[in-house]
Every structure is written in C-alpha cells, then in structure tokens.
Amino acid sequence: MNAIAAEKSAATLTTLPTDDVRQLMWRFADRYDLHLLVQAARGVARGPVARLVAAGGRNSHEWTSAKAALLQHYDDSGITAASLDPEEGGFIAGPKNLALALIAFELAWVDAGAATGSLAGNLGLAPIHECGTPAQREKYVAGAAPLKPGETRRQVRAAFALTEPIPFVGVETGMLAGTVRVAAWPEGAEPTLQVDKRGRFITNMGFANVVTAAVDSDDPRIKGSCMVILEEGDPGIWDRGTPTKKLVHQLSSTNDPIFNLTVPAHRIVGGYTVKDGVIIPNFSHGEVIESVFRRTRVTVGLMTAAKLLSAVEPVILYQRRRFRGGEGAPGTPRFELGIQQKEDALHRLVDIWATGEASASLGFYAARLFDQLDPMEKEKNQWLADQHLTGRAAVKEMAKKQAKAMELVKLNSLPVGERELSDVAELESDLLVRYALLDSLANVFCPACKLWNTGHGANMMREAVSLMGGYGITEECPGFLGQKWMDAQLEATYEGPEAVQRLQLSITMTNELFLAQFRQWITEMRLLAAQRPGTGACTLASAMNLWLWTLTHVMHATDADGAKLFHKTRQGVTFPLADALCWLLAARQFLLDVAELEEQGPRHPAVAEGLDGLVSFFNDLAHVQSARTAGEISRITSELVFGYNRHPAWDETSCHACYRAAELSALEGLIPGMQDSARAFSDVAEDGEDHPHKAGPCVKFQGLEDFIHLRAKLDGCLTGCRLAKDRAADALTKVMTREALDYPQ
Ligand SMILES: Cc1cc2nc3c(=O)[nH]c(=O)nc-3n(C[C@H](O)[C@H](O)[C@H](O)COP(=O)(O)OP(=O)(O)OC[C@H]3O[C@@H](n4cnc5c(N)ncnc54)[C@H](O)[C@@H]3O)c2cc1C
C-alpha cells in the first residue's frame, strides 16, 4: 500500500453527513429549487411540528386547532404547492416525485404524522392528477394552491377514500361496497349520480372539503367501477364520522366518514362516454388507484428511512453521556464514551445506521426513477393515442417493444468491442423501448422500497428504541424514537400493507426484462468489487447470483409431493423471494451512492474536506449491510431450495458429509487447505456403511451442486465484514456531534 492509500484508509468519520453530502449521494446537487425546498420543509419540521409534538400534541385523537395550524405552515413554506405544476399555482416544473420524497423525509425526521397530513392532500388529488380531465385538474388540483393575498376562494383540501368498513375493501381493493347509481337522467342533459360510500381510516377527513371515493356500479346504466369526486356542500349526507383512535401519526387526521350524495356525472374521475344508454367511465377504480399508488408508496418508504437516520445522533448523545457524573472525570473513557465503551451497543447502532442509509438510497433512487418515467409515460400514451392503439392492440405493441428492450439489454451485456453500436443507438432512440426498460424497474422498485423500508425499517426502529434504555419508551425520549417506532408500523400498513407489496413483487420480479437487467447488475457489481475491494460489492454480487439461481430453480422445481413451487397460491415461496430481492436492491443502491460520493466529492469544495474519512466509513457501513444481506439471502434461499424435500431418516449423517464435501470443495481456491478437508468429508460419505449413493452423488443433492457451490462461495465472500463493522463502530466513538438536537424535545 502506498503512503497516500494508507492515509486514506486510516481516515475516519469526523462529522455527521452534511446536506452537501446528501445532495451528491441522492443526486440533486444541481437542483437549487430542491435545496430550498429541503430547507423550508426542515424549518417546518424542526420548528412548529417539533414544538407541537414536544407540547403533547400527539396525545389526542381529535383534529385540534393546534394541529390544524400546521396546514398554514405547509402552505406558507411551499410544502402544499410543491405537488402542483406552475400553471396550477406550484413552483416546480416537471415531475415531482423526488421533491415530494424530500419533503416527506424532512417532515418524518421529526414526525411522520405531520408528513402524512401534508402528503394525504396530494393523495386525495392524485386520482385527478393522474387520470382526471383537464377541467377536473383545473378546478381541484389548481384549487389546492394556497390562497394569494386578496383571494377569497375556498382552498381545496382533499382526502382519498378507498378503504371501507369490514368486511369490505382493505387489502382486497376489489371488494367494493360503495355504490353509484343514476339519480336522474333528463332527456338530452347530463345525468346526476347517487353516491353511497362509507370509509374507514380516511386521512385528512377531519377537515377535507373534497374526497375522491372509489365506488362500484349498482345500476345497469353504469358500467363497472370508478372513482368519483365528492364535495362538501353536495346535496345529501356529508358526515365526517368519528376520529380513529390511532396509536400512531396523531398529527394527521383520520376518520371513518359516511357519504350519501348526489353529484353530476362529470365528477367521475377521468370522465365517461355513453354507449347504448350506458355510462362507461373512462377509468375503473382499479386503474386509477394503480397509477396513484405506484408513485405515492415511494414517499411512504422514505418516511421510515428518515426515522432510522434521525435516530443516530440522539443515540450517540445518549450513549456518551450515560456515565457522566459520579466518579467519572472528564478525559476518562467512562466519562467521554459512556455506553460507547461497550461493543454491542456500538455494533447495533452501526446496523441501524446502515439500514437507514440503504433504505434512503433505495427510496431516493425509486423517486428519481419515477421522475424519469413520468414524462416518458406521457409521451408513450400520446404516441399510442396518435397511432389509435388502445386495449389489446396497445398491449401487443408494448410487448413488441419489450422484446426490443430485451435485445438492447443483451447487446449492452456484450463486451464493448463486440457490440454493434449502430443497433444499440437505434434501439436506444426508441422512446417505447426506453420506457419498457424503466417501467420494468419501476414495477419492482416501488413495492420493494415500500416493503423493505417500512417493514424491516420498523424492526430496526425497535432496535434504536432499545439502545435508549427506559427512555426509549417514554414521551421524553430524545428524537421521539418511541413514537417513531410505532409510527413505522403504520407506514408498513397504509397504502397497502406488506402482503400487497409482496404480491406485486412476486409478479414483477419475474419479468424477463427486469431479470435481464438484474443479470447485468451482477456483472457490474463484480467490476465495482474489483475497483473497490473490501466494500461488500463482491459479497453482494455473490448474493445476487444466489438469489437469481434460486428463483430460476424454484420456478421449475416441485415439492416432495410433486406440486409446483412457484405459484401464486404458494406465498411461502414467492413472498420470501420478494423479501430477499428487496435486501439486495437496498444494499446495491447504498453501494452505488457511496461510489458516487467518492467520485463526485473531490469536485465539491464543501464536501472535499473530510471526504476520505466519510467515504471509508460509508464503505464500512455498506460492507456491513451487504454482509447482513448475504445472511438473509443464504437463509431464505437455503430454506426454499432444501425445505420442500422430505428428509429421509436413513442418510442423515452421511448426507451431511456429502453436503460438507460439496461446500468445502466449493470453498477450495477461496481458502487454502479446503480441498483436503473436502476430500476427508467425501471419504466419510463414501465409506458410510449403509450409504446408498456410493455409486454416485447423494440423491438429495443431485442438481443442487451449483447451489451448494454458490452458497459456499457467498460464505467465503464474508471475509472481512466483521472487521468493517469494528471499524465503523470505532468511528462512532470519535465522530463529532452537536451538543443537543436542533429541534425541541
Ligand atoms: C392511520 C391510517 C390511515 C389510513 N388512511 C387511509 C386513507 O387515507 N385512505 C384509504 O382509503 N385508506 C386508508 N387507510 C387504510 C389502509 O390503507 C388499510 O388499513 C390497509 O390497506 C390494509 O387494509 P385492512 O386494514 O383492511 O387490512 P386487511 O385487508 O384486513 O388485511 C390484514 C392483513 O391480512 C393479511 N392479508 C390480507 N390479504 C392478504 C393477501 N391477499 N395475501 C396475504 N396476506 C393477506 C396481511 O397480513 C394484512 O396486513 C389508513 C389506515 C390507517 C390505519
């Protein structure tokens, strides 16, 4: 190692990551509008929101005037208008997924109920934003803009009503009890509709004046389901219902409303046509909610990421001060480090921090992905419309583009010299090909981010709470960690709980186009590992390989009774594979963000100082996260590959020997001397008196040799991961923090 490299590797973390660092990692360094938005949202979060939480604002279910006052802060700071286009009263042109993700992140750093309260307004309007007619957009979306001085109009405050009282809509969004009927249809005039809808757990319902509600036809003159826009003041019943007795997110309003209203037919979201005397909505409720949730779920995932990262500083402060006083004197380890003298406390904090980084990297990547996809989707829809392609014809055309996109991935997988560059250029110039590629990723990344960030994030928030001892489960806990732990469970539940995300992933992760790109990523990860040894990239590439092998295997394998393993009814197979994929994607995004920071950092004066130490710390965190991911992948894949075979009693010992032999021979080359051990185990296996496979390999492992090999290789790839954890833990004892958090407690 030369002197400079040695100095670099010895450098360690000096301060917590700054905004400049985050802008590089999450790729918005050139977006000054977003820098300002982050500052504005942070001002609200760490000012009025934090003051309200500290004053006990979460201790009531009701929508109080103190909570309602936050709406004005959202309006004044630009949070409300951030979701609007400039012509609707907003200030950000173009896609806004990253902008909204950053707002959610900032607000949830302090309180996710506040984040939810602000975002639920967008959710209420999202059906109109995504599928509404121009007139609907103009009236309702633009109507949500905060009032300018002198304006007297009623500002739209929206809510989204899908979920219904049990036994109707929940996870199963098709079981609609809400109905729509024709109330009157005068000759030659617009029909009026009778809408009957009861909601359960509807956010913003304590104050919303516009509701987008999912309903099904209860009338032969209306075809299928749709979403309708309801307004406070429409004739009939507008009952906000009782507030939900939530244990979480109390700064948002949640009620079980009842509506029985008469509305004009042009309130059907996206409009309708009339054919043979039947109203045909342009969009079913299913189509509307699919395009809505596809985007909004990413922001939810980022709320939990913010919580984990927000826990780092309060935990460090708590740990260091824990033993001050008494006999300890300044300068002694007991006084300066407190609980940080204990390895386990440090290691657990490393795990929390690594999870927070990985989930933020995953979430912000997903948000950026949708920012890229949104304009392409509009162009694609326009192109299809121009070609008069709808329904099956449109699907057929997109299937052709998907095949071309596969060609492009294959071409790009060839070594540079072997690629036909003109073919690559031609395929890349096709908008629909590019759309197909991105779409296959978005269909995976959105549910992955919602599932992993919130589900695993909630588990890790419990870890954070435990590091604060008894304080963790009190209202006084610095950083409000106890509340954040509970809040995380709601993020894992609303907008579709984990089962919904796993269901979606089990379909989208098997899309050949996604898998082709995933294969490419494995090669890229190996290259990254070669350039950046000791960062966990090699571990991750091996784990990705093992997952891919297992998916391919179970898609064709049967269980001990001959039943197919990969089937939609076998959630015991498909769901764990979906979970495993999320671990991989999160660790990968984190590694890529650290690589970006290392590459871009030196060009940014505000980041350059202390960069080596920060990068080497992040490399260690990424290594820790990759190793933890490898463990999950090993566990899940082994259970699936071996777990559906019946275990015969007769070969327990000798087959174990076979397994060890295969495993150890797989390790040969990685660790010297393994070959001899492998031979020794093979001998045991072959010498076994009653062992029936003397003539060949054990029947149990036939066809699985590759798996055993890949798994053993993955084990070997863990080399150094605990050293990385030790280094990261040590850095936590040295990093500078503030004297106190920058928001009230
Ligand atoms: C505070 C709060 C705010 C909310 N805000 C809104 C809102 O603004 N608008 C709105 O429309 N809704 C809202 N919701 C509702 C929320 O989206 C639903 O609670 C959620 O989608 C789950 O529905 P459910 O509670 O009926 O669960 P269920 O459908 O009863 O499911 C319960 C559990 O059963 C299992 N399960 C169910 N189906 C399957 C399956 N197919 N496969 C495997 N497992 C399954 C899962 O473990 C699942 O978590 C809110 C909820 C809360 C708590």
Short mmCIF file of C-alpha atoms in Angstrom, two decimals, residues 553 693 696-706 708:
data_model
loop_
_atom_site.label_atom_id
_atom_site.label_comp_id
_atom_site.label_asym_id
_atom_site.label_seq_id
_atom_site.Cartn_x
_atom_site.Cartn_y
_atom_site.Cartn_z
CA HIS A 553 -34.66 -23.14 -9.70
CA HIS A 693 -25.09 -43.43 -3.05
CA GLY A 696 -22.77 -41.51 -7.30
CA PRO A 697 -23.64 -38.28 -5.57
CA CYS A 698 -26.25 -38.26 -2.84
CA VAL A 699 -29.70 -38.21 -4.37
CA LYS A 700 -30.70 -35.35 -2.10
CA PHE A 701 -28.14 -33.06 -3.62
CA GLN A 702 -28.42 -34.10 -7.22
CA GLY A 703 -28.86 -31.00 -9.33
CA LEU A 704 -28.16 -28.77 -6.36
CA GLU A 705 -24.38 -28.87 -6.60
CA ASP A 706 -24.38 -25.43 -8.18
CA ILE A 708 -24.09 -25.54 -2.75
#
